[in-house]
Amino acid sequence: MVVLATALFLVGGIGLLRSAAPTDAGAASTDPALAPTQDADALTAFGLAEIQLARTTADPSAYPRAQEALERAARIERRDGDVGSQTLIGLGALALARHDFAEALRYGERAVRANPDDGDAYGVVGDALVELGRYDAAFDTFQTMVDTEPDVASYARVSYARELQGEVHGAIEAMEAAERVSGTPADAAWSAFHIGQLRLRSGDVPGAAADFRRAIGIDPSFVPARAGLGRVAYARGDLDEAIAGYEEVVTVYPAAENVIWLAELQAAAGDAEGAAQQRDLVRAIQRLAAANGVNVDLEVALFEADHGDPDVALSAARAEWSRRRSIHAADAMAWALAANGRDRAAAGFARLALRLGTPDALVIYHAGVIDLALGDVESGRRLLSEALEIDPAFSALHAPRAERMLARTAGDS
């Protein structure tokens, strides 16, 4: 789903972190106390490497170390003159990773003023604008980024902008351009994986499987592609293979979205106890993220609306909506309101979530369920059908429900 694609940018996509020192994804990096105390460049490189470490391990405990190093670098640079663009980009990337998009925008704009020729600075600005729901400005910024520095990072942003606007074929073309200019196996694997994600989210299961396998062939350590193969197995109806795949993935890469998929697959297979354990793990992951400065209100809203406390879901959704007006924040508001039986209020937010024409099957499904609850059977059925047409296996929890609702309402419109 689109949220996942976004997250991979926001936690420090390869473009933002190309200055980072190489880091073993499975090992902790150097303690900042051991870094040269007056070497701002080394501290900035350390901070960027810590953000990268968090991205590759799904362990947010690296963020406080990144913060300490980057803030120390900024203090040293400020004492000697102005804070450098790389440090500002690092602070912006950290704010993006922690979902503090207003703060990220401020750092990104300062980085652009410090060095207008650095494409990564525009990446921070554009990512922040997207998540704040300021889409026209974000897409203009991504265009400036690719004009300034046509590389993996900028082509990836172009791809995401096209996907948000419903141009999936164009999104795939842009990501293929990103793969062609990749300078490292990690970049190429990342690009191949996202091509697969785009194909999977548009229902091209064989194409997606080939892309995920290509990503693994390029970089066998790239775990997200293995999760992609789990999704492929589910799309092909092989529940056991899908569960086995996700069990392997969450062992080494316990990102919340992977654990949620595993929980919903286990529930679909009748393993209620296993699913409950995974849901407990999701809440533990969310608490760990929050303890390390990551705002998880949007994730909490959607998860609790599906699996827990509707009041908690709505409180979290409102908190997120007060910070930003993106289509995903609108979707979270819609789904949390619906979970509380407030379907009429939910419908307005559901329409806001659809306003870009993004082919996100889960968002479209949410809108369809809300319309059905309001008695608009024709619209509800049309949206549920559209969600399944885009991606028949978009969710182990909701895709089967969509099919059942369509069967139950057949002939009612």
CSV table of N, CA and C in Angstrom, one decimal, residues 39-161:
chain,number,residue,atom,x,y,z
A,39,ASP,N,34.7,17.3,15.2
A,39,ASP,CA,34.7,17.0,13.8
A,39,ASP,C,33.2,17.0,13.3
A,40,ALA,N,32.7,18.1,12.9
A,40,ALA,CA,31.3,18.2,12.5
A,40,ALA,C,30.9,17.2,11.4
A,41,ASP,N,31.8,17.1,10.4
A,41,ASP,CA,31.5,16.2,9.3
A,41,ASP,C,31.4,14.7,9.7
A,42,ALA,N,32.2,14.3,10.7
A,42,ALA,CA,32.2,13.0,11.2
A,42,ALA,C,30.9,12.7,12.0
A,43,LEU,N,30.5,13.7,12.7
A,43,LEU,CA,29.3,13.6,13.5
A,43,LEU,C,28.1,13.5,12.6
A,44,THR,N,28.1,14.4,11.5
A,44,THR,CA,26.9,14.3,10.6
A,44,THR,C,26.9,13.0,9.9
A,45,ALA,N,28.0,12.5,9.5
A,45,ALA,CA,28.1,11.1,8.8
A,45,ALA,C,27.6,10.1,9.8
A,46,PHE,N,28.0,10.2,11.1
A,46,PHE,CA,27.5,9.2,12.1
A,46,PHE,C,26.0,9.3,12.2
A,47,GLY,N,25.4,10.5,12.3
A,47,GLY,CA,24.0,10.7,12.4
A,47,GLY,C,23.2,10.1,11.3
A,48,LEU,N,23.7,10.3,10.1
A,48,LEU,CA,23.1,9.8,8.9
A,48,LEU,C,23.1,8.3,8.9
A,49,ALA,N,24.3,7.7,9.3
A,49,ALA,CA,24.4,6.3,9.4
A,49,ALA,C,23.5,5.6,10.4
A,50,GLU,N,23.2,6.4,11.5
A,50,GLU,CA,22.3,5.9,12.5
A,50,GLU,C,20.8,5.8,11.9
A,51,ILE,N,20.5,6.8,11.2
A,51,ILE,CA,19.1,6.8,10.6
A,51,ILE,C,19.0,5.7,9.6
A,52,GLN,N,20.1,5.5,8.8
A,52,GLN,CA,20.1,4.3,7.9
A,52,GLN,C,20.0,3.0,8.7
A,53,LEU,N,20.7,2.9,9.8
A,53,LEU,CA,20.6,1.7,10.6
A,53,LEU,C,19.2,1.4,11.1
A,54,ALA,N,18.5,2.5,11.5
A,54,ALA,CA,17.1,2.3,11.9
A,54,ALA,C,16.3,1.8,10.8
A,55,ARG,N,16.5,2.3,9.6
A,55,ARG,CA,15.8,1.9,8.4
A,55,ARG,C,16.0,0.5,8.1
A,56,THR,N,17.2,0.0,8.1
A,56,THR,CA,17.5,-1.3,7.7
A,56,THR,C,17.2,-2.4,8.7
A,57,THR,N,17.1,-2.0,10.0
A,57,THR,CA,16.8,-2.9,11.1
A,57,THR,C,15.4,-2.8,11.7
A,58,ALA,N,14.7,-1.7,11.3
A,58,ALA,CA,13.4,-1.4,11.9
A,58,ALA,C,13.5,-1.2,13.4
A,59,ASP,N,14.7,-0.7,13.8
A,59,ASP,CA,14.9,-0.5,15.3
A,59,ASP,C,15.1,1.0,15.5
A,60,PRO,N,14.0,1.7,16.1
A,60,PRO,CA,14.1,3.1,16.2
A,60,PRO,C,15.0,3.6,17.3
A,61,SER,N,15.6,2.7,18.1
A,61,SER,CA,16.5,3.1,19.2
A,61,SER,C,17.7,3.8,18.6
A,62,ALA,N,18.0,3.7,17.3
A,62,ALA,CA,19.1,4.5,16.7
A,62,ALA,C,18.8,6.0,16.6
A,63,TYR,N,17.6,6.4,16.7
A,63,TYR,CA,17.2,7.8,16.4
A,63,TYR,C,17.8,8.7,17.5
A,64,PRO,N,17.7,8.4,18.8
A,64,PRO,CA,18.3,9.3,19.8
A,64,PRO,C,19.8,9.5,19.5
A,65,ARG,N,20.5,8.4,19.1
A,65,ARG,CA,21.9,8.6,18.8
A,65,ARG,C,22.1,9.5,17.6
A,66,ALA,N,21.3,9.3,16.6
A,66,ALA,CA,21.4,10.2,15.5
A,66,ALA,C,21.1,11.7,15.9
A,67,GLN,N,20.1,11.9,16.7
A,67,GLN,CA,19.8,13.2,17.1
A,67,GLN,C,21.0,13.8,17.9
A,68,GLU,N,21.6,13.1,18.8
A,68,GLU,CA,22.7,13.6,19.6
A,68,GLU,C,23.8,14.0,18.7
A,69,ALA,N,24.2,13.1,17.7
A,69,ALA,CA,25.3,13.4,16.8
A,69,ALA,C,25.0,14.6,15.9
A,70,LEU,N,23.8,14.7,15.3
A,70,LEU,CA,23.5,15.8,14.4
A,70,LEU,C,23.4,17.1,15.1
A,71,GLU,N,22.8,17.1,16.3
A,71,GLU,CA,22.8,18.3,17.1
A,71,GLU,C,24.1,18.8,17.5
A,72,ARG,N,25.0,17.9,17.9
A,72,ARG,CA,26.4,18.3,18.2
A,72,ARG,C,27.1,18.9,17.0
A,73,ALA,N,26.9,18.2,15.8
A,73,ALA,CA,27.5,18.8,14.6
A,73,ALA,C,27.0,20.2,14.3
A,74,ALA,N,25.7,20.4,14.5
A,74,ALA,CA,25.1,21.7,14.2
A,74,ALA,C,25.7,22.8,15.2
A,75,ARG,N,25.9,22.4,16.5
A,75,ARG,CA,26.4,23.3,17.4
A,75,ARG,C,27.9,23.7,17.0
A,76,ILE,N,28.7,22.8,16.6
A,76,ILE,CA,30.0,23.0,16.2
A,76,ILE,C,30.0,23.9,14.9
A,77,GLU,N,29.2,23.6,14.0
A,77,GLU,CA,29.2,24.4,12.7
A,77,GLU,C,28.6,25.8,13.0
A,78,ARG,N,27.7,25.9,13.9
A,78,ARG,CA,27.1,27.3,14.2
A,78,ARG,C,28.2,28.1,14.9
A,79,ARG,N,29.0,27.5,15.7
A,79,ARG,CA,30.1,28.2,16.4
A,79,ARG,C,31.1,28.7,15.4
A,80,ASP,N,31.3,27.9,14.3
A,80,ASP,CA,32.3,28.3,13.3
A,80,ASP,C,31.7,29.1,12.2
A,81,GLY,N,30.4,29.3,12.2
A,81,GLY,CA,29.7,30.1,11.1
A,81,GLY,C,28.3,29.7,11.0
A,82,ASP,N,27.9,29.0,9.9
A,82,ASP,CA,26.6,28.6,9.6
A,82,ASP,C,26.5,27.0,9.7
A,83,VAL,N,25.3,26.5,10.0
A,83,VAL,CA,25.1,25.1,10.0
A,83,VAL,C,25.1,24.6,8.5
A,84,GLY,N,25.9,23.6,8.2
A,84,GLY,CA,26.1,23.1,6.9
A,84,GLY,C,24.8,22.4,6.3
A,85,SER,N,24.7,22.3,5.0
A,85,SER,CA,23.5,21.7,4.4
A,85,SER,C,23.4,20.3,4.7
A,86,GLN,N,24.5,19.5,4.8
A,86,GLN,CA,24.5,18.1,5.1
A,86,GLN,C,23.9,17.8,6.5
A,87,THR,N,24.3,18.7,7.4
A,87,THR,CA,23.8,18.5,8.8
A,87,THR,C,22.3,18.9,8.8
A,88,LEU,N,21.9,19.9,8.1
A,88,LEU,CA,20.5,20.3,8.0
A,88,LEU,C,19.7,19.2,7.3
A,89,ILE,N,20.2,18.6,6.3
A,89,ILE,CA,19.6,17.5,5.6
A,89,ILE,C,19.4,16.3,6.6
A,90,GLY,N,20.5,16.0,7.3
A,90,GLY,CA,20.4,14.9,8.3
A,90,GLY,C,19.3,15.2,9.4
A,91,LEU,N,19.3,16.4,9.9
A,91,LEU,CA,18.2,16.7,10.9
A,91,LEU,C,16.8,16.6,10.2
A,92,GLY,N,16.7,17.0,9.0
A,92,GLY,CA,15.4,16.9,8.3
A,92,GLY,C,15.1,15.4,8.1
A,93,ALA,N,16.0,14.6,7.7
A,93,ALA,CA,15.8,13.2,7.5
A,93,ALA,C,15.3,12.5,8.8
A,94,LEU,N,16.0,13.0,9.9
A,94,LEU,CA,15.6,12.4,11.2
A,94,LEU,C,14.1,12.8,11.6
A,95,ALA,N,13.8,14.1,11.3
A,95,ALA,CA,12.4,14.5,11.6
A,95,ALA,C,11.4,13.8,10.7
A,96,LEU,N,11.8,13.5,9.5
A,96,LEU,CA,10.9,12.7,8.6
A,96,LEU,C,10.7,11.3,9.2
A,97,ALA,N,11.8,10.7,9.6
A,97,ALA,CA,11.7,9.4,10.1
A,97,ALA,C,10.9,9.3,11.4
A,98,ARG,N,10.9,10.4,12.1
A,98,ARG,CA,10.0,10.5,13.3
A,98,ARG,C,8.6,11.0,13.1
A,99,HIS,N,8.3,11.3,11.8
A,99,HIS,CA,7.0,11.8,11.4
A,99,HIS,C,6.7,13.2,11.9
A,100,ASP,N,7.7,14.0,12.1
A,100,ASP,CA,7.5,15.4,12.5
A,100,ASP,C,7.7,16.2,11.2
A,101,PHE,N,6.7,16.3,10.4
A,101,PHE,CA,6.9,16.8,9.1
A,101,PHE,C,7.0,18.3,9.0
A,102,ALA,N,6.4,19.0,10.0
A,102,ALA,CA,6.6,20.4,10.0
A,102,ALA,C,8.0,20.8,10.3
A,103,GLU,N,8.6,20.1,11.3
A,103,GLU,CA,10.0,20.3,11.6
A,103,GLU,C,10.9,19.9,10.4
A,104,ALA,N,10.6,18.8,9.8
A,104,ALA,CA,11.4,18.4,8.6
A,104,ALA,C,11.3,19.5,7.5
A,105,LEU,N,10.2,20.1,7.3
A,105,LEU,CA,10.1,21.1,6.3
A,105,LEU,C,11.0,22.3,6.6
A,106,ARG,N,11.0,22.7,7.9
A,106,ARG,CA,11.9,23.8,8.3
A,106,ARG,C,13.3,23.5,8.0
A,107,TYR,N,13.8,22.3,8.4
A,107,TYR,CA,15.2,21.9,8.2
A,107,TYR,C,15.5,21.8,6.6
A,108,GLY,N,14.5,21.3,5.9
A,108,GLY,CA,14.7,21.1,4.5
A,108,GLY,C,14.8,22.5,3.8
A,109,GLU,N,14.0,23.4,4.2
A,109,GLU,CA,14.0,24.8,3.6
A,109,GLU,C,15.4,25.5,3.9
A,110,ARG,N,15.8,25.3,5.1
A,110,ARG,CA,17.1,25.8,5.5
A,110,ARG,C,18.3,25.2,4.7
A,111,ALA,N,18.1,23.9,4.5
A,111,ALA,CA,19.2,23.2,3.7
A,111,ALA,C,19.2,23.7,2.2
A,112,VAL,N,18.0,24.0,1.7
A,112,VAL,CA,17.9,24.5,0.3
A,112,VAL,C,18.6,25.9,0.2
A,113,ARG,N,18.3,26.7,1.3
A,113,ARG,CA,19.0,28.0,1.3
A,113,ARG,C,20.5,27.9,1.4
A,114,ALA,N,20.9,26.9,2.2
A,114,ALA,CA,22.4,26.7,2.4
A,114,ALA,C,23.1,26.2,1.2
A,115,ASN,N,22.4,25.4,0.4
A,115,ASN,CA,23.0,24.8,-0.8
A,115,ASN,C,21.9,24.5,-1.8
A,116,PRO,N,21.5,25.4,-2.7
A,116,PRO,CA,20.4,25.2,-3.6
A,116,PRO,C,20.8,24.1,-4.7
A,117,ASP,N,22.0,23.7,-4.8
A,117,ASP,CA,22.4,22.7,-5.8
A,117,ASP,C,22.4,21.3,-5.2
A,118,ASP,N,22.0,21.1,-4.0
A,118,ASP,CA,21.9,19.8,-3.4
A,118,ASP,C,20.5,19.2,-3.5
A,119,GLY,N,20.4,18.2,-4.4
A,119,GLY,CA,19.1,17.6,-4.6
A,119,GLY,C,18.5,17.0,-3.4
A,120,ASP,N,19.3,16.5,-2.5
A,120,ASP,CA,18.8,15.9,-1.2
A,120,ASP,C,18.0,16.9,-0.4
A,121,ALA,N,18.4,18.1,-0.4
A,121,ALA,CA,17.7,19.1,0.3
A,121,ALA,C,16.2,19.2,-0.2
A,122,TYR,N,16.1,19.2,-1.5
A,122,TYR,CA,14.7,19.2,-2.1
A,122,TYR,C,13.9,18.0,-1.7
A,123,GLY,N,14.7,16.8,-1.6
A,123,GLY,CA,14.0,15.6,-1.2
A,123,GLY,C,13.3,15.7,0.2
A,124,VAL,N,14.1,16.4,1.1
A,124,VAL,CA,13.5,16.6,2.5
A,124,VAL,C,12.3,17.5,2.4
A,125,VAL,N,12.4,18.6,1.6
A,125,VAL,CA,11.3,19.5,1.5
A,125,VAL,C,10.1,18.8,0.9
A,126,GLY,N,10.3,18.1,-0.2
A,126,GLY,CA,9.2,17.5,-1.0
A,126,GLY,C,8.5,16.4,-0.1
A,127,ASP,N,9.3,15.6,0.6
A,127,ASP,CA,8.7,14.5,1.4
A,127,ASP,C,7.9,15.1,2.5
A,128,ALA,N,8.4,16.2,3.1
A,128,ALA,CA,7.6,16.8,4.2
A,128,ALA,C,6.3,17.4,3.6
A,129,LEU,N,6.4,18.1,2.5
A,129,LEU,CA,5.2,18.7,1.9
A,129,LEU,C,4.1,17.6,1.5
A,130,VAL,N,4.6,16.5,1.0
A,130,VAL,CA,3.7,15.4,0.7
A,130,VAL,C,2.9,15.0,1.9
A,131,GLU,N,3.6,14.8,3.0
A,131,GLU,CA,3.0,14.2,4.2
A,131,GLU,C,2.1,15.3,4.9
A,132,LEU,N,2.4,16.5,4.6
A,132,LEU,CA,1.6,17.6,5.2
A,132,LEU,C,0.3,17.8,4.3
A,133,GLY,N,0.3,17.1,3.2
A,133,GLY,CA,-0.9,17.3,2.3
A,133,GLY,C,-0.8,18.5,1.3
A,134,ARG,N,0.4,19.1,1.2
A,134,ARG,CA,0.6,20.2,0.3
A,134,ARG,C,1.1,19.7,-1.0
A,135,TYR,N,0.2,19.0,-1.7
A,135,TYR,CA,0.7,18.2,-2.9
A,135,TYR,C,1.2,19.0,-4.1
A,136,ASP,N,0.6,20.1,-4.4
A,136,ASP,CA,1.1,20.8,-5.6
A,136,ASP,C,2.5,21.3,-5.3
A,137,ALA,N,2.7,21.9,-4.1
A,137,ALA,CA,4.1,22.3,-3.8
A,137,ALA,C,5.0,21.2,-3.7
A,138,ALA,N,4.6,20.0,-3.2
A,138,ALA,CA,5.5,18.9,-3.1
A,138,ALA,C,5.9,18.4,-4.5
A,139,PHE,N,4.9,18.3,-5.5
A,139,PHE,CA,5.2,17.8,-6.8
A,139,PHE,C,6.2,18.8,-7.5
A,140,ASP,N,6.0,20.1,-7.3
A,140,ASP,CA,6.9,21.1,-7.9
A,140,ASP,C,8.3,20.9,-7.4
A,141,THR,N,8.4,20.6,-6.1
A,141,THR,CA,9.7,20.4,-5.4
A,141,THR,C,10.4,19.2,-6.0
A,142,PHE,N,9.6,18.1,-6.2
A,142,PHE,CA,10.2,16.9,-6.7
A,142,PHE,C,10.7,17.2,-8.1
A,143,GLN,N,10.0,18.0,-8.9
A,143,GLN,CA,10.5,18.3,-10.3
A,143,GLN,C,11.8,19.1,-10.2
A,144,THR,N,11.8,20.1,-9.2
A,144,THR,CA,13.1,20.8,-9.0
A,144,THR,C,14.2,19.8,-8.6
A,145,MET,N,13.9,18.9,-7.8
A,145,MET,CA,14.9,17.9,-7.4
A,145,MET,C,15.5,17.1,-8.5
A,146,VAL,N,14.6,16.6,-9.4
A,146,VAL,CA,15.1,15.8,-10.5
A,146,VAL,C,15.8,16.7,-11.6
A,147,ASP,N,15.4,17.9,-11.7
A,147,ASP,CA,16.1,18.8,-12.6
A,147,ASP,C,17.5,19.1,-12.0
A,148,THR,N,17.6,19.2,-10.7
A,148,THR,CA,18.9,19.5,-10.1
A,148,THR,C,19.8,18.3,-10.1
A,149,GLU,N,19.2,17.2,-9.8
A,149,GLU,CA,20.1,16.0,-9.6
A,149,GLU,C,19.3,14.7,-10.0
A,150,PRO,N,19.3,14.4,-11.3
A,150,PRO,CA,18.5,13.2,-11.8
A,150,PRO,C,19.2,11.9,-11.4
A,151,ASP,N,18.8,11.4,-10.3
A,151,ASP,CA,19.4,10.1,-9.8
A,151,ASP,C,18.3,9.2,-9.2
A,152,VAL,N,18.8,8.2,-8.4
A,152,VAL,CA,17.8,7.2,-7.9
A,152,VAL,C,16.8,7.9,-7.0
A,153,ALA,N,17.3,8.8,-6.1
A,153,ALA,CA,16.4,9.5,-5.1
A,153,ALA,C,15.3,10.3,-5.8
A,154,SER,N,15.8,11.1,-6.8
A,154,SER,CA,14.8,12.0,-7.4
A,154,SER,C,13.8,11.3,-8.3
A,155,TYR,N,14.3,10.3,-9.1
A,155,TYR,CA,13.4,9.5,-9.9
A,155,TYR,C,12.4,8.7,-9.0
A,156,ALA,N,12.8,8.3,-7.8
A,156,ALA,CA,11.9,7.6,-6.9
A,156,ALA,C,10.8,8.6,-6.5
A,157,ARG,N,11.1,9.8,-6.2
A,157,ARG,CA,10.1,10.8,-5.8
A,157,ARG,C,9.1,11.1,-7.0
A,158,VAL,N,9.7,11.2,-8.2
A,158,VAL,CA,8.8,11.3,-9.4
A,158,VAL,C,7.8,10.2,-9.4
A,159,SER,N,8.3,9.0,-9.2
A,159,SER,CA,7.5,7.8,-9.3
A,159,SER,C,6.4,7.9,-8.2
A,160,TYR,N,6.7,8.3,-7.0
A,160,TYR,CA,5.7,8.3,-6.0
A,160,TYR,C,4.6,9.4,-6.3
A,161,ALA,N,5.1,10.5,-6.8
A,161,ALA,CA,4.2,11.6,-7.2
A,161,ALA,C,3.2,11.1,-8.3
